[in-house]
PDB file of C-alpha atoms in Angstrom:
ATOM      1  CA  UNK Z 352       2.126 -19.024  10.528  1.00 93.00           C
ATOM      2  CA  UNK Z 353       3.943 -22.267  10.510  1.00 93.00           C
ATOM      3  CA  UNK Z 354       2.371 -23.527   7.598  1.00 92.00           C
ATOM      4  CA  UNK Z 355       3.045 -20.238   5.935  1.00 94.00           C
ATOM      5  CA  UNK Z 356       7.231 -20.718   6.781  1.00 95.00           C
ATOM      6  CA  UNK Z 357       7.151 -24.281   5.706  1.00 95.00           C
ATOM      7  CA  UNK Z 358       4.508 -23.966   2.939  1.00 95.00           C
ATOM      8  CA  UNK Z 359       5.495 -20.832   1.264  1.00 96.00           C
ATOM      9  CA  UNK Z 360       8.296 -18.620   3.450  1.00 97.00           C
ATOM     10  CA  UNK Z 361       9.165 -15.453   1.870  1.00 96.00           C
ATOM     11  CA  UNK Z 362       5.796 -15.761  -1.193  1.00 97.00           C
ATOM     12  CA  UNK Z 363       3.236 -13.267  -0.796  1.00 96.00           C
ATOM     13  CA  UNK Z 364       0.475 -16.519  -0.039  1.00 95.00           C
ATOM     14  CA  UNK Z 365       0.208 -20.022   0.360  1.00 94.00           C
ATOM     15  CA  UNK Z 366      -2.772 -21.779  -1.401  1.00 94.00           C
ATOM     16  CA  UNK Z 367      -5.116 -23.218   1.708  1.00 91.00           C
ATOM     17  CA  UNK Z 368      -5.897 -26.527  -0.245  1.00 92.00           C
ATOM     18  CA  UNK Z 369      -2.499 -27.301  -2.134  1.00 92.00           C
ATOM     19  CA  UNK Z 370      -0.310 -25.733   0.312  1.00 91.00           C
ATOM     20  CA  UNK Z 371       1.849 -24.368  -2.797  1.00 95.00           C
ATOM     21  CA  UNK Z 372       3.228 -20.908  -2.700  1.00 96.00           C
ATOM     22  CA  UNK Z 373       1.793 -18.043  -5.070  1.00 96.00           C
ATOM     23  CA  UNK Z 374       3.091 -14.577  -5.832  1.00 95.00           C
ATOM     24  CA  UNK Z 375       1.676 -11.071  -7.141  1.00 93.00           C
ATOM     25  CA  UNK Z 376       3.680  -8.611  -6.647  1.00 94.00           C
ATOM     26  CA  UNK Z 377       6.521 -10.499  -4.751  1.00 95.00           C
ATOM     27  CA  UNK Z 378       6.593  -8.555  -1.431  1.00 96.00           C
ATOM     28  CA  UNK Z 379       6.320 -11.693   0.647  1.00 96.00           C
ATOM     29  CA  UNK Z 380       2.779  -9.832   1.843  1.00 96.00           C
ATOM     30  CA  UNK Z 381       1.691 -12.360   4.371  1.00 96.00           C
ATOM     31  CA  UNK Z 382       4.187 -12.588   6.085  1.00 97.00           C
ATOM     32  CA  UNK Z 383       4.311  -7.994   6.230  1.00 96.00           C
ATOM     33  CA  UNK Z 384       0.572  -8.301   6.551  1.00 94.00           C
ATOM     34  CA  UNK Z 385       1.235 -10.693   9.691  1.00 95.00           C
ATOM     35  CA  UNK Z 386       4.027  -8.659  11.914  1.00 95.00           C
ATOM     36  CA  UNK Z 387       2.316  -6.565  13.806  1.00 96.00           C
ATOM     37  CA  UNK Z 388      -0.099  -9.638  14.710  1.00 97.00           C
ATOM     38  CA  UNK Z 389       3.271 -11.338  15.840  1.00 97.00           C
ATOM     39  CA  UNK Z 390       4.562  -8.765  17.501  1.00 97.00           C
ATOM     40  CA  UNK Z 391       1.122  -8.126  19.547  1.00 97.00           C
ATOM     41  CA  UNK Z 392       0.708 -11.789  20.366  1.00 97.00           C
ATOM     42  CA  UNK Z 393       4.254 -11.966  21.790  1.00 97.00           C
ATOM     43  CA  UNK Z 394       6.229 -14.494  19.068  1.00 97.00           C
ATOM     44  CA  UNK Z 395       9.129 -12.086  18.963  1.00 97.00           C
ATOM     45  CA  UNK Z 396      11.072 -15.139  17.986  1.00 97.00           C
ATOM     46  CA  UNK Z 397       8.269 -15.550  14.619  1.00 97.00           C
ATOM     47  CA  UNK Z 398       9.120 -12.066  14.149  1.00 98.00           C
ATOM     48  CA  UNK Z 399      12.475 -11.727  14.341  1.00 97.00           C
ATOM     49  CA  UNK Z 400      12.553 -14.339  11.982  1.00 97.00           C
ATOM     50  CA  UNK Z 401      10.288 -12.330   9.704  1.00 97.00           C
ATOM     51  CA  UNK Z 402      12.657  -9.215   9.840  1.00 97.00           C
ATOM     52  CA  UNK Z 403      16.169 -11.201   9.513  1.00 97.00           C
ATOM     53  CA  UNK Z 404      14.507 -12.379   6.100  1.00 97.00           C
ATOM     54  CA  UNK Z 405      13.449  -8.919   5.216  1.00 97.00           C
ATOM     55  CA  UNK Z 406      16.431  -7.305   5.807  1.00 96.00           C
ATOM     56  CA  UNK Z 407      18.353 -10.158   3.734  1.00 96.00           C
ATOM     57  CA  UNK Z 408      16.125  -9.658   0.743  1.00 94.00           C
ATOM     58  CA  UNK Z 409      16.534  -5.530   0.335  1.00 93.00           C
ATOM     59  CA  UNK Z 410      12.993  -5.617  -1.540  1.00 93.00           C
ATOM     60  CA  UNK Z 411      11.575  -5.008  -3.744  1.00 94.00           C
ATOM     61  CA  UNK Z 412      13.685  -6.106  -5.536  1.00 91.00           C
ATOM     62  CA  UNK Z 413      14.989  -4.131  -9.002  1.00 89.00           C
ATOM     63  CA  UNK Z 414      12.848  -5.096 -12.090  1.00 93.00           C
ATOM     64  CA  UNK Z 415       9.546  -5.272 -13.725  1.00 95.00           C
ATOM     65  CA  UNK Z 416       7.487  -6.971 -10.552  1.00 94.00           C
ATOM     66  CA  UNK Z 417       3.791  -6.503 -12.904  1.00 94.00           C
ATOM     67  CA  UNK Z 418       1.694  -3.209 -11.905  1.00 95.00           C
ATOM     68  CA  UNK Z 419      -0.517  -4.785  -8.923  1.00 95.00           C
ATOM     69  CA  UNK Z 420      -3.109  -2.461  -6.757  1.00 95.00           C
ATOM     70  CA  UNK Z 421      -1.797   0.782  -5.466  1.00 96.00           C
ATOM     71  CA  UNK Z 422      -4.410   0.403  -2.684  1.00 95.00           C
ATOM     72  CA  UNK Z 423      -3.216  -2.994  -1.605  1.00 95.00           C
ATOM     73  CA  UNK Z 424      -0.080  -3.059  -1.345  1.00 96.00           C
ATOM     74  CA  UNK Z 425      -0.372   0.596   0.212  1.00 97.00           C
ATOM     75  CA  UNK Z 426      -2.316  -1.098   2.870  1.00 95.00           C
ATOM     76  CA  UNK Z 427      -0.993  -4.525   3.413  1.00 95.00           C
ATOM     77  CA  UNK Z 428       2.954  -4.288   2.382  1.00 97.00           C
ATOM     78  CA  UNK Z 429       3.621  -0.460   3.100  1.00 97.00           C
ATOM     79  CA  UNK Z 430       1.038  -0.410   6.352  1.00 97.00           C
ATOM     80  CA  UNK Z 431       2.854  -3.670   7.679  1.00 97.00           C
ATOM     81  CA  UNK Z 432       6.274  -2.555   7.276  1.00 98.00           C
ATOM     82  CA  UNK Z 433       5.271   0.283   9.391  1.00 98.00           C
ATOM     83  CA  UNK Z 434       3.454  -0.956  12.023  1.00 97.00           C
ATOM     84  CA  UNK Z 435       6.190  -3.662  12.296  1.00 97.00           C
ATOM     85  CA  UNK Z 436       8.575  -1.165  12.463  1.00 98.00           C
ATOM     86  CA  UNK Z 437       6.616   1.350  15.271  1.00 98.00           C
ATOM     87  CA  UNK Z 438       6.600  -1.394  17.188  1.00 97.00           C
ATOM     88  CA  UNK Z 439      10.209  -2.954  16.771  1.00 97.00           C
ATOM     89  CA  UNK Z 440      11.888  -0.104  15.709  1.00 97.00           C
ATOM     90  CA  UNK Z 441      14.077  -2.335  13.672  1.00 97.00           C
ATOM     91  CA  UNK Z 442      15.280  -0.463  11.111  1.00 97.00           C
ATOM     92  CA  UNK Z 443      15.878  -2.727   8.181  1.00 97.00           C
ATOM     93  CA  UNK Z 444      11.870  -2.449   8.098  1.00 97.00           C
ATOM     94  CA  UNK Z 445      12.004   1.469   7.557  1.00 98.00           C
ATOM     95  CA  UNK Z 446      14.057   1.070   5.244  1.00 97.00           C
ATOM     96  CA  UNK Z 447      12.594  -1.396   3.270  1.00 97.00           C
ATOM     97  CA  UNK Z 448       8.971   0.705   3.616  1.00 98.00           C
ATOM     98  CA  UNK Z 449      10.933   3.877   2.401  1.00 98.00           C
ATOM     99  CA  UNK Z 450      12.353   2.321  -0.508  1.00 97.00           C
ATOM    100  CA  UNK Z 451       8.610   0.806  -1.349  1.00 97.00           C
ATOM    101  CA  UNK Z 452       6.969   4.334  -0.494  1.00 98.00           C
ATOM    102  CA  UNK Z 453       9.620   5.972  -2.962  1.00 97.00           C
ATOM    103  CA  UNK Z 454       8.782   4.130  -5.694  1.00 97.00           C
ATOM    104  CA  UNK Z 455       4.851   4.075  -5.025  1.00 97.00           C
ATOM    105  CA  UNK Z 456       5.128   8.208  -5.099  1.00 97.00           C
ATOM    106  CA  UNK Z 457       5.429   8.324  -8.618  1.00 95.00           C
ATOM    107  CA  UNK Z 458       1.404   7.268  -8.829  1.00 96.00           C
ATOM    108  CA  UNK Z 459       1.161  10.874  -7.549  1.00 96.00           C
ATOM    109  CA  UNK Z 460       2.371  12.714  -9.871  1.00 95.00           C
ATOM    110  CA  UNK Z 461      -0.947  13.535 -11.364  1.00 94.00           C
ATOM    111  CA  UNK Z 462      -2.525  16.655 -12.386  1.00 91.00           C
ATOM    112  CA  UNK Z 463      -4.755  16.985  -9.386  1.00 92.00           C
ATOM    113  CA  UNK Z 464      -2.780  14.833  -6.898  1.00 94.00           C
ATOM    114  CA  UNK Z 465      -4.856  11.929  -7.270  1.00 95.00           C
ATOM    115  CA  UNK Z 466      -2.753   8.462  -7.131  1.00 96.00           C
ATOM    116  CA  UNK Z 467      -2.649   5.815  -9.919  1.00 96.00           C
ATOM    117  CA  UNK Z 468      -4.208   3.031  -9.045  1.00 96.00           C
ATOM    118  CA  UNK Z 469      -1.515   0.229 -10.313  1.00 96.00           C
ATOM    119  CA  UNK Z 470       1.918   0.604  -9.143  1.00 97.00           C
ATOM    120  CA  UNK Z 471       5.364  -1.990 -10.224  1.00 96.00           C
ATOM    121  CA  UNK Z 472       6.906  -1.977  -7.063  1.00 96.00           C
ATOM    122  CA  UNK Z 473      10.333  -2.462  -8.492  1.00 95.00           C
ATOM    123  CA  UNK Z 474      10.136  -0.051 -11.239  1.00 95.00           C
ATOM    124  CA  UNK Z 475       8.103   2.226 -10.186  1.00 95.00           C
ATOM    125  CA  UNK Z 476       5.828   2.740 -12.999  1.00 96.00           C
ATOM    126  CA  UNK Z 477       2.290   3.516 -12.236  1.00 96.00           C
ATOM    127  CA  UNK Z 478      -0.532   3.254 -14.840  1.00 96.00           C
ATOM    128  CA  UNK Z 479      -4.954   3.925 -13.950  1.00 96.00           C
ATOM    129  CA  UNK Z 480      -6.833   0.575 -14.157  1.00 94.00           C
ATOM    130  CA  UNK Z 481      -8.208  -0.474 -17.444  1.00 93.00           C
ATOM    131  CA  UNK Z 482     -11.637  -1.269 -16.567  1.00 93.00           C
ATOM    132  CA  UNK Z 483     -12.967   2.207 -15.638  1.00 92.00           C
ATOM    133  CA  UNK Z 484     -12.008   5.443 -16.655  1.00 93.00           C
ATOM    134  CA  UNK Z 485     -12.139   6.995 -13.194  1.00 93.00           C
ATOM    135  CA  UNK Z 486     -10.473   7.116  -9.951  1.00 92.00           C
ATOM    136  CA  UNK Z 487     -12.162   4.547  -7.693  1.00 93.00           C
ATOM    137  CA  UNK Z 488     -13.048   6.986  -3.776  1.00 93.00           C
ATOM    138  CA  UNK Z 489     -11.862   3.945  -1.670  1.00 92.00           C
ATOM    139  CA  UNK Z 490      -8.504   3.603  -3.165  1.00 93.00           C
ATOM    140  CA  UNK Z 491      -7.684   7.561  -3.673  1.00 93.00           C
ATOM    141  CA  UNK Z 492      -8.821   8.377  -0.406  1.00 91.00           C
ATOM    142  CA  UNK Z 493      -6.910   5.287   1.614  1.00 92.00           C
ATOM    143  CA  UNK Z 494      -3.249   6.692   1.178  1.00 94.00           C
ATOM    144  CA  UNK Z 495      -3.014   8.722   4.229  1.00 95.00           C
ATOM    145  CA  UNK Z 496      -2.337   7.002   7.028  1.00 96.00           C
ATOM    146  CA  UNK Z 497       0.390   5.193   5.928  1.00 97.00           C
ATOM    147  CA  UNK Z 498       2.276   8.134   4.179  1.00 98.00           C
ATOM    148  CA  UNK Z 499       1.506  10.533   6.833  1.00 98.00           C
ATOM    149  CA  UNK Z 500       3.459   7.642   8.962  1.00 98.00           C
ATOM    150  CA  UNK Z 501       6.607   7.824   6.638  1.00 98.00           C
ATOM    151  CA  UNK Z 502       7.300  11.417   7.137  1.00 98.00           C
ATOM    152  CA  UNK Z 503       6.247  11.301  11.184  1.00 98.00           C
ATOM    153  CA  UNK Z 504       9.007   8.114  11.112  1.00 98.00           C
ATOM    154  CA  UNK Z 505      11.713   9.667   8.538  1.00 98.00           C
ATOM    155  CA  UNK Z 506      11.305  13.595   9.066  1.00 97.00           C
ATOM    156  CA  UNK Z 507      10.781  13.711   5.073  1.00 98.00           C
ATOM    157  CA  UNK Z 508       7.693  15.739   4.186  1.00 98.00           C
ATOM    158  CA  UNK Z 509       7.231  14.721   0.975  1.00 98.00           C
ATOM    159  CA  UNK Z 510       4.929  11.437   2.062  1.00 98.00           C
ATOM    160  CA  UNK Z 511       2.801  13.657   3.507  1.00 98.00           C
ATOM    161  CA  UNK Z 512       2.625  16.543   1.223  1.00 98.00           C
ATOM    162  CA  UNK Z 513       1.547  13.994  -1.205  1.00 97.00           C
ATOM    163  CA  UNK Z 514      -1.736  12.658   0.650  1.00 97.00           C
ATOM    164  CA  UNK Z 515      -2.379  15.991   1.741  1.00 97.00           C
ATOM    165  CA  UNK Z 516      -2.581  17.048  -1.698  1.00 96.00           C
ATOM    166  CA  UNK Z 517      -4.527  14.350  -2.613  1.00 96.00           C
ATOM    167  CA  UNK Z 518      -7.048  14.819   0.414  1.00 95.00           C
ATOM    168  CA  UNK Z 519      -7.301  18.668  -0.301  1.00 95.00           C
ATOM    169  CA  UNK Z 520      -8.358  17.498  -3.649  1.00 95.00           C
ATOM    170  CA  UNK Z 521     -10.731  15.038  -2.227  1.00 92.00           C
ATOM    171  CA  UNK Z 522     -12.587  17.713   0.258  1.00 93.00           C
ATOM    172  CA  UNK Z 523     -12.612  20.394  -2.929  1.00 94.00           C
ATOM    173  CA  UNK Z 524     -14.200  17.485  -4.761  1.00 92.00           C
ATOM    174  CA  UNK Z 525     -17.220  16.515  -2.074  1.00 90.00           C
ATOM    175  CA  UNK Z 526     -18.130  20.691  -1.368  1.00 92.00           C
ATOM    176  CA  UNK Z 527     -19.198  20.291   2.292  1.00 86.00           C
ATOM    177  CA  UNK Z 528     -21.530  17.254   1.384  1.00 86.00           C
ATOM    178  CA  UNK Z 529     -21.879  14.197   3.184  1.00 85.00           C
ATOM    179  CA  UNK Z 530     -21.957  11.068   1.626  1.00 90.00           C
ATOM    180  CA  UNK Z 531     -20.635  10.700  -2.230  1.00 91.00           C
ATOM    181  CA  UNK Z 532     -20.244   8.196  -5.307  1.00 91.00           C
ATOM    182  CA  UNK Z 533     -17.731   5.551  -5.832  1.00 92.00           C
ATOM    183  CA  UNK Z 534     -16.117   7.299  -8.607  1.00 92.00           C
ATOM    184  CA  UNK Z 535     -14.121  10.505  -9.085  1.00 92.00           C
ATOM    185  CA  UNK Z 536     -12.786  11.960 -12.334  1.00 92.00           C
ATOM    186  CA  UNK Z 537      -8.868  11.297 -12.705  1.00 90.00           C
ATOM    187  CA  UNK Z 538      -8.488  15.453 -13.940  1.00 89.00           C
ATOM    188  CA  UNK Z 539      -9.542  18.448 -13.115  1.00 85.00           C
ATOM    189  CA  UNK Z 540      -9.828  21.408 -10.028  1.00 85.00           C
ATOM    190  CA  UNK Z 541     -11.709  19.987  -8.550  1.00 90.00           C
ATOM    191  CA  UNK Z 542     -12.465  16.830  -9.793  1.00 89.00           C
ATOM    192  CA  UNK Z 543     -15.945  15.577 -10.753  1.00 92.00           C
ATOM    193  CA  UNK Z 544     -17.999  12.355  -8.959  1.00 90.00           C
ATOM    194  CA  UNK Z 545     -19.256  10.452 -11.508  1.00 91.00           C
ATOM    195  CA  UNK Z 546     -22.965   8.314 -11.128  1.00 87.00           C
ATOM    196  CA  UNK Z 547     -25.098   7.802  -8.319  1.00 89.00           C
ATOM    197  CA  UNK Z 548     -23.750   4.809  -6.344  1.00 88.00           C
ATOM    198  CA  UNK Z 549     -22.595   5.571  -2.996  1.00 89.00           C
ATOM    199  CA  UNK Z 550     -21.673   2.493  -0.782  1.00 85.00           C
ATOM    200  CA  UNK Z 551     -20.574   1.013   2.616  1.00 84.00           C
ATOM    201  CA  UNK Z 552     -18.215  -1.682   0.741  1.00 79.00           C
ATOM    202  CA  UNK Z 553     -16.687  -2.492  -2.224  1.00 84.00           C
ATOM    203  CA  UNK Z 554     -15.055   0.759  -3.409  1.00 80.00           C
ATOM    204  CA  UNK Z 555     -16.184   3.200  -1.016  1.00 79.00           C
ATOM    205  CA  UNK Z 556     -14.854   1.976   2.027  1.00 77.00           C
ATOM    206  CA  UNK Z 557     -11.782   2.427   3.852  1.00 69.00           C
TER     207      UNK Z 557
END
């Protein structure tokens, strides 16, 4: 952590060789991905720090930030904003998660509820990924937790009417069956797995 603050404070990594700082999406995300970890291990002080820089940044930040993985910054910068923020309950982190969870709804607006799987997180603008023309089953189905958090935290239901409609779409989707392929259609009621490949890992887990 104290390499990170000297190295890199407020990037979302620090290179482990050079020490330099590099960016992605410009979320600071290890230092989110780190503040629960802080908070559990007792350096309040590291994570008050943290949270005075958040709340002096009001991110994201407007403007094009580059459309970067819906699943990881659902998981790393939206999950540690909330954790931080169950456990602190400082607010400038719910508000910083609700202004990132606003913008990342727009993925959802899909025909069968299924997010995008790139989202800017300062313009909102979601696109699928450009290698496969599917949905990938790890990333649609790893949106719950989080937005089901944002409504129990801000009494708004439309985090979790989101995932919900997503997951309905999900269950339609596998029929009763147990395990299922990597890769879902992007359309239709229900939509369609697509090969044969069914896996523990890479883009079936979560």
């Amino acid at each position: 952590w104290q390499g990170y603050k000297a190295k890199a404070w407020g990037h979302d990594d620090v290179k482990p060789i050079s020490g330099a700082p590099s960016d992605w999406c410009r979320m600071a995300v290890t230092m989110l991905d780190g503040m629960a970890t802080l908070w559990l291990m007792g350096l309040k002080e590291e994570f008050n720090d943290a949270a005075a820089w958040i709340e002096s940044q009001h991110m994201p930040t407007q403007g094009k930030h580059g459309t970067h993985s819906m699943f990881e910054i659902n998981i790393r910068v939206l999950g540690g904003l909330l954790a931080g923020w169950y456990l602190s309950d400082n607010p400038a982190l719910l508000a910083t998660a609700t202004r990132l969870a606003d913008n990342m709804l727009n993925g959802f607006q899909t025909a069968n509820g299924l997010p995008m799987s790139t989202v800017d997180v300062g313009t909102g603008e979601t696109k699928w990924h450009s290698w496969t023309h599917t949905a990938v089953l790890a990333e649609v189905g790893t949106m719950q937790m989080e937005f089901r958090a944002m409504s129990h935290a801000t009494g708004d239901q439309k985090y979790a009417q989101a995932v919900d409609r997503t997951m309905k779409s999900l269950l339609d989707a596998v029929g009763g069956r147990g395990l299922v392929p990597n890769y879902i259609s992007r359309e239709g009621h229900p939509p369609q797995f697509h090969g044969s490949h069914i896996s523990f890992g890479a883009m079936g887990d979560s």
